[in-house]
């Protein structure tokens, strides 16, 4: 699915990622954990194609394509999804209209006809119910005056409607209370299947109680310093980043 | 609505260029020589078979025009206009002898309107909308005329009204925009060619949208639209105009005068979707759109509401205004003005509060991209007798890129301590993070800009008649093509 080799990234001359390797296969869930400033969010932006980041070295292969050559929207329509840490507000644009536009952009890219209004309404309703999102909320402007938790649920709703091949969750747990965390995690777990993959970026082991990863990686100073299975997350919780990084 | 979808589809299939209406139609024209003089005015008047009083009115306006300087207040770079190097009248030969039915109209002209999404033939007419189609200097046809006249509604070209309803034309023409208002108003009064005339009788609520579609076709020809709408006591009308022109390298002039009169308890809703050819990326060609639009709320409790979506023209100079004479009368102005590439716009409104308890609302959304300049210029004037007058103004500007400009010039004059005037203004740049967010959801950069800008304009677009709101949204996105990337 995704193969990152020797990735070096800088922003405004400052080196952020310094030789990162990561390989994610179909059907796998990987967790990426690390302290502030270790390069976690930068990696999510580089994968989704945000500009201002300079790729100094390395390659990223995504399903046989050179990911770095694709535009942001091409990557999205090829099934790469980023659940934002800080989802953007778009005043004047109804949430449901935005969802419809996103779905039809993808269908257009794939050479399919637009989803008809009824089919769309049904899909949206069922997915929203799963996440405990009211239809009232879907009529409001996208993310405008949403609480932190509502914004994160909205991200997961978009993800489940677009059913991506490769989903990156950037600190989706931050700002969530325990109930919201459970609902969001269940939403993610429902999507998991043998054809898609997840990269879950988080500070805390807490989220991983709900979304059980197949692999856990620890990133420090722009490099993956340790990889393991779920038990690594527990070890990290016990020892802290500093000790784990040193023993790596 | 099916008709609108069809319109959009048709419009989208026209040519591959950015400006979807840029084709021209081959027709034989009747045109007097270039130049502006009494002879030309007499020629126009004679062509239209006008009564003597109309010709005198025109000639007097021409004298006034010669004395007035060009208005200078706008923040626009307007090249010197050589009034002698322009044609003032052009009509397709086939329309000279006033075709009795659509069958007698040159099929090329009918085809033009069909291509523009405005079918005129009975079986294809847009449902719920009566259309007056103006081609260069003449009205081609007006649909639904019979059905409207059964209600006592007059909807015809102004040329026709001069002959059929002279008492109304004499009473109201020039009563809202005096001939001497400024030089473009005087010029229009001297050489106006065609436009629509509407009279809604007392107590009648017009059941359909009335609409005029203006098309400039001939080269080097100015179009001088004149529209007059009168809503008698307790009546209501909603009117919409659309405008397009072929792509040409020379600039062309469209100088319009539009007058609205609302009597007691009457309401006029006037919407414009202006998409004249804006010129190319380097600023070559395009329409000079110098428009004077003014409505008089003469009666008590009357209301005039202007909604405009201005996306075309090389230069837009336009201030649809309301004179709030009647007690409790209301004026509204909702505007979206988009300038891209080298376009310039200086647009806004004047709200003149004269009567007691009058209120006005101004919502202006200016969007600037490329190297364009966009100015909101407005006046809220509250006279001493306008007790308890209220105004609310909100001006928002959105910048796309770093070579464009947005300017807000609000004038507020209040001679009355009971009144309340509120003004809010914001200027922002289109947010890179919003764009990235939309693109991450699969929208290409142009669709993303279109979506965000439509959201920004929503407060205004929702005031358009439903059938046209969809088209306007599409137009907003098209006008900004190539502005990012």
XYZ file of C-alpha atoms in Angstrom:
733
model
C 0.000 0.000 0.000
C 2.526 2.565 1.186
C 6.306 2.361 1.105
C 8.358 5.270 2.431
C 12.094 5.040 1.941
C 14.786 7.283 3.385
C 12.521 10.338 3.532
C 14.126 13.711 4.267
C 11.884 16.764 4.589
C 12.552 20.359 5.524
C 10.454 23.456 5.883
C 12.049 26.868 5.374
C 15.518 25.283 5.557
C 14.744 23.564 8.835
C 15.120 19.795 8.689
C 12.113 18.050 10.196
C 12.193 14.492 8.879
C 15.645 12.940 8.690
C 15.661 9.575 6.982
C 12.349 7.942 7.721
C 11.411 4.450 6.500
C 7.949 3.017 6.849
C 6.132 0.242 5.055
C 2.396 -0.343 5.409
C 0.658 -3.313 3.779
C -2.971 -3.814 2.871
C -5.209 -4.527 5.831
C -2.720 -3.263 8.438
C -3.159 -0.648 11.122
C 0.008 1.183 12.134
C 0.307 3.564 15.047
C 2.875 6.339 14.978
C 3.705 7.772 18.382
C 6.117 10.448 19.397
C 6.613 13.620 21.423
C 5.775 17.130 20.214
C 7.984 18.309 17.400
C 9.135 14.822 16.409
C 7.735 15.140 12.877
C 4.412 13.267 13.178
C 2.152 15.943 11.694
C 4.748 16.865 9.095
C 4.632 13.291 7.846
C 0.833 13.449 7.509
C 1.067 16.696 5.521
C 3.828 15.362 3.282
C 1.802 12.240 2.536
C -1.301 14.277 1.672
C 0.706 16.734 -0.438
C 0.567 20.060 1.358
C 2.966 22.532 -0.213
C 5.691 24.499 1.598
C 7.370 21.230 2.563
C 10.544 20.462 0.717
C 11.348 16.841 -0.009
C 15.148 16.703 0.085
C 15.545 12.997 -0.445
C 13.730 9.677 -0.459
C 10.793 8.045 -2.217
C 7.176 7.296 -1.417
C 5.445 4.561 -3.347
C 1.662 4.375 -3.080
C 0.067 1.352 -4.746
C 2.722 1.337 -7.441
C 2.507 5.101 -8.054
C 5.064 7.742 -7.163
C 3.008 9.578 -4.555
C 5.183 12.687 -4.663
C 4.244 13.297 -8.294
C 0.498 13.416 -7.605
C -1.457 16.586 -6.790
C -3.289 16.883 -3.502
C -6.676 16.109 -5.058
C -5.264 13.226 -7.121
C -3.902 11.600 -3.978
C -7.282 12.067 -2.299
C -9.143 10.587 -5.237
C -6.690 7.674 -5.345
C -7.997 6.838 -1.887
C -5.617 8.633 0.479
C -7.483 10.346 3.285
C -6.229 12.606 6.036
C -8.383 13.135 9.124
C -7.163 16.583 10.196
C -5.988 17.458 13.640
C -7.582 20.880 13.145
C -10.409 20.548 10.587
C -11.089 23.792 8.673
C -14.257 25.855 8.946
C -15.887 26.747 5.627
C -18.536 29.433 6.198
C -21.561 29.420 3.908
C -21.034 25.815 2.776
C -23.507 23.324 4.179
C -21.875 20.206 5.597
C -24.076 17.878 3.552
C -23.304 19.831 0.366
C -19.600 19.551 1.080
C -19.895 15.785 1.567
C -21.766 15.454 -1.699
C -19.209 17.560 -3.545
C -16.369 15.438 -2.160
C -18.041 12.161 -3.114
C -18.840 13.348 -6.609
C -15.330 14.702 -7.136
C -14.008 11.232 -6.470
C -16.612 9.587 -8.704
C -15.778 12.006 -11.491
C -12.080 11.214 -11.113
C -12.863 7.516 -11.325
C -15.005 8.073 -14.409
C -18.250 7.270 -12.617
C -21.500 9.210 -12.851
C -22.658 11.463 -10.009
C -24.348 9.803 -7.083
C -28.064 10.470 -7.257
C -29.607 12.593 -4.539
C -31.620 9.820 -2.934
C -28.749 7.370 -2.774
C -26.562 10.070 -1.271
C -29.139 11.019 1.360
C -29.493 7.372 2.411
C -25.757 6.849 2.664
C -25.256 10.029 4.656
C -28.090 9.218 7.030
C -26.866 5.724 7.832
C -23.241 6.768 8.285
C -24.215 9.759 10.428
C -26.342 7.568 12.680
C -23.432 5.224 13.279
C -21.433 8.171 14.572
C -24.264 9.660 16.563
C -24.286 12.779 14.355
C -27.655 14.531 14.119
C -29.142 15.447 10.745
C -29.480 18.953 12.172
C -25.687 19.204 12.277
C -25.380 18.200 8.621
C -27.428 21.253 7.682
C -25.034 23.625 9.403
C -22.052 25.247 7.715
C -19.070 22.908 7.639
C -17.278 22.922 10.999
C -18.540 26.434 11.794
C -19.352 26.685 15.507
C -18.773 22.942 15.910
C -17.271 21.829 19.192
C -13.873 20.119 19.092
C -15.537 16.724 19.403
C -18.093 17.465 16.682
C -15.311 18.433 14.307
C -13.513 15.144 14.869
C -16.701 13.140 14.382
C -17.251 15.054 11.171
C -13.819 13.985 9.959
C -14.657 10.352 10.612
C -18.009 10.777 8.855
C -16.218 12.101 5.783
C -13.797 9.221 5.988
C -16.498 6.594 6.202
C -18.410 8.129 3.293
C -15.334 8.294 1.084
C -14.117 4.829 2.220
C -10.418 5.437 1.586
C -7.751 2.816 0.906
C -5.193 4.543 3.092
C -6.419 6.679 5.972
C -4.179 8.832 8.128
C -5.624 9.925 11.464
C -3.690 12.911 12.774
C -4.236 13.127 16.548
C -7.894 12.372 16.137
C -8.087 11.680 19.869
C -7.040 15.156 20.945
C -9.931 17.177 22.284
C -12.257 14.172 22.578
C -14.018 13.186 25.766
C -14.196 9.508 26.586
C -17.636 8.942 25.012
C -16.698 10.689 21.799
C -13.429 8.768 21.725
C -15.329 5.505 21.909
C -17.788 6.503 19.143
C -15.011 7.731 16.873
C -12.957 4.579 17.470
C -15.920 2.340 16.729
C -16.424 4.272 13.504
C -12.834 3.564 12.516
C -13.041 -0.083 13.513
C -16.128 -0.589 11.352
C -14.178 0.606 8.351
C -11.269 -1.731 8.881
C -11.049 -4.519 6.352
C -8.444 -6.556 4.527
C -8.208 -4.066 1.654
C -7.524 -0.825 3.474
C -4.845 0.478 5.792
C -4.598 3.000 8.586
C -1.847 5.173 9.988
C -2.917 6.392 13.411
C -0.853 9.292 14.737
C -1.176 9.958 18.435
C 0.584 11.140 21.572
C -1.189 8.772 23.880
C -1.657 5.075 24.222
C -5.291 5.689 25.254
C -6.626 5.731 21.678
C -4.911 2.427 20.978
C -7.064 0.731 23.603
C -9.919 1.271 21.198
C -8.197 1.038 17.838
C -5.850 -1.913 18.176
C -2.844 -1.460 15.912
C -0.912 -4.285 14.259
C 2.297 -2.276 14.542
C 3.513 0.568 16.701
C 6.342 2.914 15.676
C 8.032 5.495 17.804
C 9.280 8.606 16.085
C 11.825 10.937 17.598
C 13.708 13.779 15.937
C 12.442 12.919 12.465
C 13.243 9.218 12.473
C 11.528 6.042 13.526
C 13.582 4.917 16.496
C 11.684 1.812 17.476
C 9.009 -0.436 16.002
C 7.074 -3.264 17.546
C 3.624 -4.649 18.148
C 0.906 -3.331 20.459
C 2.967 -4.088 23.532
C 5.390 -1.322 22.555
C 2.629 1.222 23.174
C 2.119 -0.160 26.659
C 5.836 -0.099 27.334
C 5.948 3.490 26.159
C 3.112 4.448 28.462
C 5.115 3.024 31.342
C 8.569 4.356 30.532
C 7.967 7.569 28.610
C 9.480 8.741 25.332
C 12.862 9.668 26.667
C 13.764 6.302 28.048
C 12.396 4.384 25.063
C 14.290 6.609 22.622
C 17.522 6.094 24.516
C 17.225 2.353 24.683
C 16.498 2.223 20.965
C -35.359 23.001 -12.106
C -34.962 21.334 -15.480
C -34.818 24.547 -17.507
C -31.944 25.872 -15.476
C -30.020 22.638 -15.693
C -30.535 22.682 -19.410
C -29.318 26.256 -19.553
C -26.188 25.386 -17.648
C -25.509 22.411 -19.854
C -25.976 24.441 -22.997
C -23.831 27.217 -21.702
C -21.100 24.767 -20.769
C -20.956 23.266 -24.218
C -20.428 26.618 -25.929
C -16.867 26.829 -27.175
C -13.796 25.801 -25.253
C -12.673 29.239 -24.153
C -13.017 30.524 -20.589
C -15.764 32.935 -21.592
C -18.622 30.701 -22.595
C -20.705 33.302 -24.405
C -18.000 34.703 -26.663
C -19.421 33.668 -30.036
C -20.914 36.170 -32.467
C -23.828 35.845 -34.856
C -23.653 36.609 -38.596
C -26.524 38.922 -39.448
C -27.006 41.797 -41.863
C -27.298 44.987 -39.887
C -28.771 48.379 -40.378
C -26.290 50.904 -39.027
C -26.002 54.628 -39.460
C -22.455 56.018 -39.690
C -20.267 56.255 -36.590
C -20.456 59.341 -34.472
C -22.586 61.193 -31.969
C -24.573 64.182 -33.223
C -28.130 65.458 -33.629
C -28.482 63.683 -36.966
C -27.837 60.315 -35.381
C -30.333 61.008 -32.624
C -32.932 61.983 -35.220
C -32.100 58.802 -37.134
C -32.624 56.608 -34.066
C -35.880 58.346 -33.248
C -37.093 58.004 -36.849
C -36.117 54.325 -37.001
C -38.233 53.770 -33.942
C -41.100 55.804 -35.336
C -41.148 57.905 -32.210
C -43.564 60.738 -31.493
C -42.209 64.272 -31.620
C -42.086 64.732 -27.822
C -39.713 61.803 -27.480
C -37.312 63.214 -30.055
C -37.359 66.591 -28.309
C -36.609 64.910 -25.013
C -33.618 63.179 -26.603
C -32.287 66.309 -28.244
C -32.555 68.224 -24.993
C -30.635 65.432 -23.229
C -27.919 65.687 -25.877
C -27.536 69.412 -25.140
C -27.183 68.597 -21.465
C -24.652 65.852 -22.235
C -22.456 68.296 -24.128
C -22.201 70.492 -21.047
C -21.438 67.814 -18.492
C -17.950 66.540 -17.629
C -17.284 62.815 -17.265
C -17.912 61.617 -13.673
C -14.588 61.368 -11.847
C -15.355 59.925 -8.451
C -14.666 56.277 -9.125
C -11.371 54.566 -8.393
C -11.111 53.384 -11.967
C -8.662 53.784 -14.740
C -11.010 54.613 -17.614
C -9.300 55.279 -20.944
C -10.534 58.345 -22.832
C -13.677 57.358 -24.719
C -13.977 58.708 -28.240
C -17.728 59.106 -28.546
C -17.368 59.887 -32.244
C -15.717 56.535 -32.967
C -18.684 54.422 -31.977
C -21.907 53.252 -33.587
C -25.023 54.226 -31.690
C -27.542 52.105 -33.453
C -27.423 48.661 -34.952
C -30.292 46.345 -35.680
C -30.455 43.175 -37.707
C -32.120 43.967 -41.058
C -34.601 41.200 -40.570
C -36.009 42.944 -37.507
C -36.577 46.257 -39.259
C -40.119 45.468 -40.280
C -41.218 44.302 -36.846
C -41.792 40.602 -37.287
C -45.338 39.693 -36.341
C -44.447 36.284 -35.031
C -41.338 34.311 -34.152
C -41.569 32.512 -37.504
C -40.617 35.740 -39.224
C -37.479 36.255 -37.117
C -34.105 35.405 -38.629
C -33.417 31.825 -37.457
C -29.794 32.874 -36.770
C -31.017 35.220 -34.051
C -33.327 32.653 -32.528
C -30.412 30.241 -32.557
C -28.279 32.785 -30.705
C -30.722 32.909 -27.830
C -31.114 29.170 -27.818
C -27.334 28.832 -27.544
C -27.435 31.244 -24.624
C -30.028 29.060 -22.955
C -32.931 31.443 -23.564
C -35.296 29.683 -25.949
C -37.947 32.078 -27.265
C -40.193 29.658 -29.124
C -43.473 28.921 -27.428
C -42.962 25.191 -26.924
C -39.511 25.642 -25.453
C -40.051 28.761 -23.345
C -38.658 28.750 -19.832
C -41.469 27.995 -17.471
C -42.274 30.595 -14.869
C -40.197 33.284 -16.552
C -41.326 35.793 -19.158
C -38.409 37.047 -21.271
C -37.790 40.205 -23.296
C -34.786 39.544 -25.543
C -32.741 42.556 -26.619
C -30.255 42.114 -29.477
C -27.928 45.113 -29.875
C -30.336 48.064 -30.203
C -33.647 46.290 -30.536
C -35.996 43.998 -28.683
C -36.386 40.725 -30.580
C -39.355 39.212 -28.851
C -41.174 39.140 -25.558
C -42.599 35.897 -24.302
C -45.811 35.326 -22.304
C -47.112 38.720 -23.382
C -50.701 37.622 -23.797
C -50.931 35.877 -20.432
C -49.535 38.950 -18.695
C -51.799 41.425 -20.435
C -54.809 39.462 -19.218
C -53.772 40.611 -15.731
C -53.313 44.181 -16.922
C -49.535 43.851 -16.709
C -47.621 45.669 -19.400
C -44.336 43.981 -20.317
C -42.855 45.163 -23.576
C -39.850 46.947 -25.024
C -39.475 50.597 -24.075
C -39.699 51.541 -27.782
C -43.117 49.978 -27.936
C -44.234 51.594 -24.674
C -43.365 55.049 -25.996
C -46.077 54.480 -28.576
C -48.595 52.392 -26.671
C -48.384 53.945 -23.187
C -47.104 57.487 -23.763
C -48.852 58.876 -20.667
C -46.922 56.498 -18.355
C -43.614 56.982 -20.148
C -43.986 60.787 -20.115
C -44.853 60.785 -16.447
C -42.060 58.535 -15.201
C -39.179 58.564 -17.708
C -36.367 60.645 -16.215
C -38.306 61.157 -12.992
C -35.908 59.030 -10.948
C -32.685 59.711 -12.850
C -32.764 63.309 -14.049
C -31.240 63.788 -17.492
C -28.678 66.116 -15.923
C -27.615 63.610 -13.230
C -24.209 62.970 -14.818
C -22.855 62.644 -18.322
C -23.506 58.913 -18.821
C -27.125 59.413 -17.741
C -27.478 62.296 -20.207
C -25.818 60.270 -22.974
C -28.199 57.394 -22.411
C -31.193 59.751 -22.436
C -30.093 61.101 -25.807
C -29.379 57.838 -27.603
C -31.119 55.055 -25.683
C -32.171 52.271 -27.957
C -34.055 49.527 -26.204
C -34.789 47.910 -22.920
C -37.862 46.817 -21.062
C -40.946 48.599 -19.859
C -43.039 47.133 -17.091
C -46.203 48.391 -15.497
C -47.887 46.400 -12.751
C -51.372 47.697 -12.042
C -52.799 48.369 -8.612
C -53.274 45.263 -6.464
C -51.627 42.832 -8.893
C -48.942 40.400 -7.859
C -47.029 39.426 -10.976
C -47.205 35.615 -11.076
C -43.981 34.997 -13.031
C -40.461 36.369 -13.051
C -40.054 39.055 -15.684
C -36.705 39.021 -17.328
C -34.670 40.783 -19.997
C -31.744 39.223 -21.742
C -29.337 41.762 -23.225
C -27.002 40.646 -25.967
C -24.426 42.863 -27.650
C -23.518 41.355 -31.024
C -22.375 44.004 -33.511
C -18.812 45.359 -33.489
C -17.909 48.840 -32.287
C -21.439 49.367 -31.192
C -22.593 50.861 -27.964
C -25.657 49.514 -26.264
C -27.816 52.035 -24.490
C -30.324 50.179 -22.445
C -33.265 52.006 -20.957
C -35.543 50.225 -18.559
C -38.497 51.607 -16.674
C -40.476 49.634 -14.097
C -43.529 51.015 -12.355
C -45.235 49.101 -9.559
C -48.560 50.703 -8.759
C -50.152 50.579 -5.307
C -50.188 47.187 -3.555
C -48.429 45.404 -6.388
C -45.407 43.136 -6.573
C -42.933 42.245 -9.295
C -39.682 40.353 -9.485
C -37.462 41.186 -12.436
C -34.186 39.714 -13.625
C -31.729 40.789 -16.276
C -28.888 38.858 -17.857
C -26.172 40.160 -20.148
C -23.544 38.668 -22.482
C -21.461 39.782 -25.446
C -19.052 38.232 -28.015
C -15.312 38.247 -27.407
C -13.791 41.160 -29.288
C -10.464 42.957 -29.050
C -12.008 46.424 -28.945
C -13.771 47.799 -25.924
C -17.489 48.318 -26.247
C -19.736 50.609 -24.289
C -22.885 49.634 -22.450
C -24.387 52.692 -20.772
C -27.717 51.917 -19.198
C -30.308 53.865 -17.277
C -32.746 51.871 -15.206
C -35.515 53.569 -13.264
C -37.859 51.925 -10.790
C -40.881 53.484 -9.160
C -42.746 51.831 -6.284
C -45.986 53.401 -5.097
C -47.819 52.746 -1.798
C -47.232 49.235 -0.422
C -45.627 48.092 -3.677
C -42.529 45.931 -3.884
C -39.982 45.587 -6.670
C -37.277 42.972 -6.571
C -34.644 43.600 -9.230
C -31.893 41.049 -9.869
C -28.975 41.265 -12.250
C -26.575 38.615 -13.417
C -24.048 40.609 -15.400
C -21.617 38.610 -17.451
C -20.479 40.896 -20.238
C -17.240 39.868 -21.923
C -14.503 40.892 -19.433
C -11.605 41.168 -21.871
C -8.690 38.764 -22.114
C -6.038 38.056 -19.484
C -3.924 41.011 -20.601
C -6.906 43.340 -20.362
C -7.541 43.607 -24.092
C -11.144 44.149 -25.087
C -14.193 43.811 -22.899
C -17.264 45.851 -22.144
C -17.319 49.178 -20.345
C -20.363 48.805 -18.187
C -21.463 52.283 -17.067
C -24.809 51.817 -15.503
C -27.123 54.111 -13.596
C -29.789 52.267 -11.679
C -32.043 54.000 -9.267
C -35.314 53.195 -7.592
C -37.757 55.548 -5.959
C -39.831 54.236 -3.080
C -42.419 56.957 -3.596
C -45.264 55.393 -1.677
C -45.554 54.577 1.987
C -44.495 51.038 2.981
C -42.962 50.477 -0.417
C -39.879 48.351 -0.922
C -37.169 48.091 -3.530
C -34.569 45.368 -3.383
C -31.542 45.211 -5.684
C -29.549 41.998 -6.005
C -26.594 41.951 -8.342
C -23.993 39.418 -9.368
C -21.355 41.271 -11.329
C -18.792 38.952 -12.862
C -18.159 40.318 -16.343
C -17.097 43.589 -18.032
C -13.643 45.142 -18.295
C -14.865 48.078 -16.221
C -17.955 48.154 -14.046
C -19.251 51.491 -12.823
C -22.547 50.973 -11.155
C -24.448 52.096 -8.061
C -28.003 50.770 -7.868
C -29.645 53.110 -5.391
C -32.856 53.740 -3.498
C -34.594 57.000 -2.744
C -36.678 56.237 0.328
C -39.311 58.906 0.071
C -42.403 57.182 1.417
C -42.744 56.735 5.169
C -41.770 53.216 6.332
C -40.249 52.426 2.960
C -37.389 49.942 2.661
C -34.354 49.724 0.422
C -32.047 46.743 0.058
C -28.844 46.157 -1.857
C -27.231 42.737 -2.087
C -24.140 42.588 -4.220
C -21.487 40.147 -5.336
C -18.801 41.733 -7.487
C -16.024 39.544 -8.829
C -13.005 40.887 -10.649
C -10.297 38.680 -12.106
C -7.233 39.308 -14.325
C -7.284 43.007 -15.370
C -10.929 43.743 -14.575
C -11.908 46.829 -12.598
C -15.087 47.394 -10.653
C -16.291 50.380 -8.695
C -19.722 49.527 -7.448
C -21.997 50.076 -4.494
C -25.178 51.878 -3.667
C -26.776 55.037 -2.378
C -29.548 54.902 0.171
C -31.233 58.270 0.534
C -33.540 58.333 3.547
C -36.208 61.025 3.250
C -39.377 59.586 4.840
C -39.958 58.640 8.454
C -39.095 55.141 9.703
C -37.312 54.297 6.494
C -34.818 51.468 6.592
C -32.080 50.179 4.367
C -29.786 47.201 4.294
C -26.570 46.822 2.314
C -24.689 43.536 1.976
C -21.716 43.731 -0.353
C -19.282 40.932 -1.157
C -16.301 41.895 -3.272
C -13.924 39.268 -4.616
C -10.672 40.186 -6.283
C -8.261 37.902 -8.100
C -5.420 38.258 -10.623
C -4.420 41.915 -10.989
C -7.929 43.191 -10.573
C -9.196 46.064 -8.483
C -12.524 46.040 -6.721
C -14.020 48.992 -4.891
C -17.181 49.223 -2.838
C -18.434 52.804 -2.810
C -21.568 53.595 -0.911
C -23.511 56.494 0.495
C -26.030 56.345 3.298
C -27.679 59.736 3.553
C -30.250 60.394 6.245
C -32.064 63.671 5.805
C -33.420 65.698 8.702
C -37.057 64.621 8.255
C -36.219 60.927 8.223
C -37.036 60.304 11.863
C -36.110 56.840 13.129
C -34.291 55.889 9.970
C -32.208 52.737 10.112
C -29.346 51.442 8.061
C -27.232 48.351 8.301
C -24.209 47.955 6.055
C -21.871 45.018 5.769
C -18.996 45.018 3.300
C -16.776 41.979 3.015
C -13.842 41.688 0.664
C -11.992 38.547 -0.294
C -8.596 38.602 -1.974
C -7.201 35.755 -4.049
C -3.460 36.048 -4.685
C -1.283 39.038 -3.852
C -1.535 41.291 -6.892
C -5.151 42.363 -6.567
C -6.796 45.102 -4.560
C -9.963 45.630 -2.550
C -11.146 49.020 -1.385
C -14.105 50.096 0.705
C -15.319 53.678 0.576
C -18.437 54.164 2.680
C -19.894 57.644 3.082
C -22.377 58.190 5.879
C -24.229 61.466 6.302
C -26.836 61.791 8.982
C -28.764 64.973 9.737
C -30.974 63.365 12.284
C -30.287 62.263 15.828
C -33.064 59.617 15.971
C -31.547 57.449 13.323
C -29.202 54.541 13.620
C -26.495 53.608 11.169
C -24.364 50.494 11.457
C -21.379 49.636 9.319
C -19.314 46.465 9.374
C -16.448 45.690 7.059
C -13.955 42.867 6.700
C -11.150 42.067 4.310
C -9.609 38.634 4.134
C -7.415 36.544 1.910
C -8.599 33.202 0.686
C -7.226 30.807 3.232
C -4.592 28.344 1.971
C -5.549 25.867 4.673
C -9.195 25.910 3.572
C -8.100 25.239 0.002
C -5.837 22.400 1.110
C -8.645 20.909 3.189
C -11.031 20.901 0.210
C -8.388 19.461 -2.106
C -7.632 16.719 0.402
C -11.289 15.778 -0.003
C -10.796 15.376 -3.755
C -11.814 18.794 -5.121
C -9.447 20.248 -7.699
C -8.113 23.707 -6.934
C -10.681 25.510 -9.099
C -13.631 23.672 -7.606
C -12.209 24.373 -4.169
C -12.015 28.119 -4.864
C -15.528 28.038 -6.346
C -16.878 26.295 -3.264
C -15.239 28.644 -0.780
C -16.185 31.777 -2.714
C -19.772 30.605 -3.127
C -19.882 30.105 0.628
C -18.550 33.640 1.063
C -21.300 34.996 -1.233
C -24.139 32.858 0.081
C -25.893 35.681 1.937
C -26.292 37.505 -1.362
C -26.913 34.602 -3.741
C -29.819 33.359 -1.671
C -31.703 36.526 -2.593
C -31.696 35.623 -6.291
C -34.785 33.974 -7.751
C -34.288 30.243 -7.255
C -34.036 29.410 -10.946
C -31.049 31.702 -11.304
C -29.265 31.068 -8.039
C -27.834 27.799 -9.373
C -26.655 29.453 -12.555
C -25.098 32.293 -10.576
C -23.173 29.841 -8.380
C -21.778 28.217 -11.481
C -20.862 31.613 -12.891
C -19.052 32.610 -9.691
C -16.843 29.544 -10.029
C -16.229 30.047 -13.783
C -15.253 33.706 -13.322
C -12.446 32.732 -11.003
C -10.970 30.006 -13.201
C -7.217 30.282 -13.352
C -7.045 32.516 -10.274
C -5.088 29.980 -8.236
C -2.592 27.366 -9.120
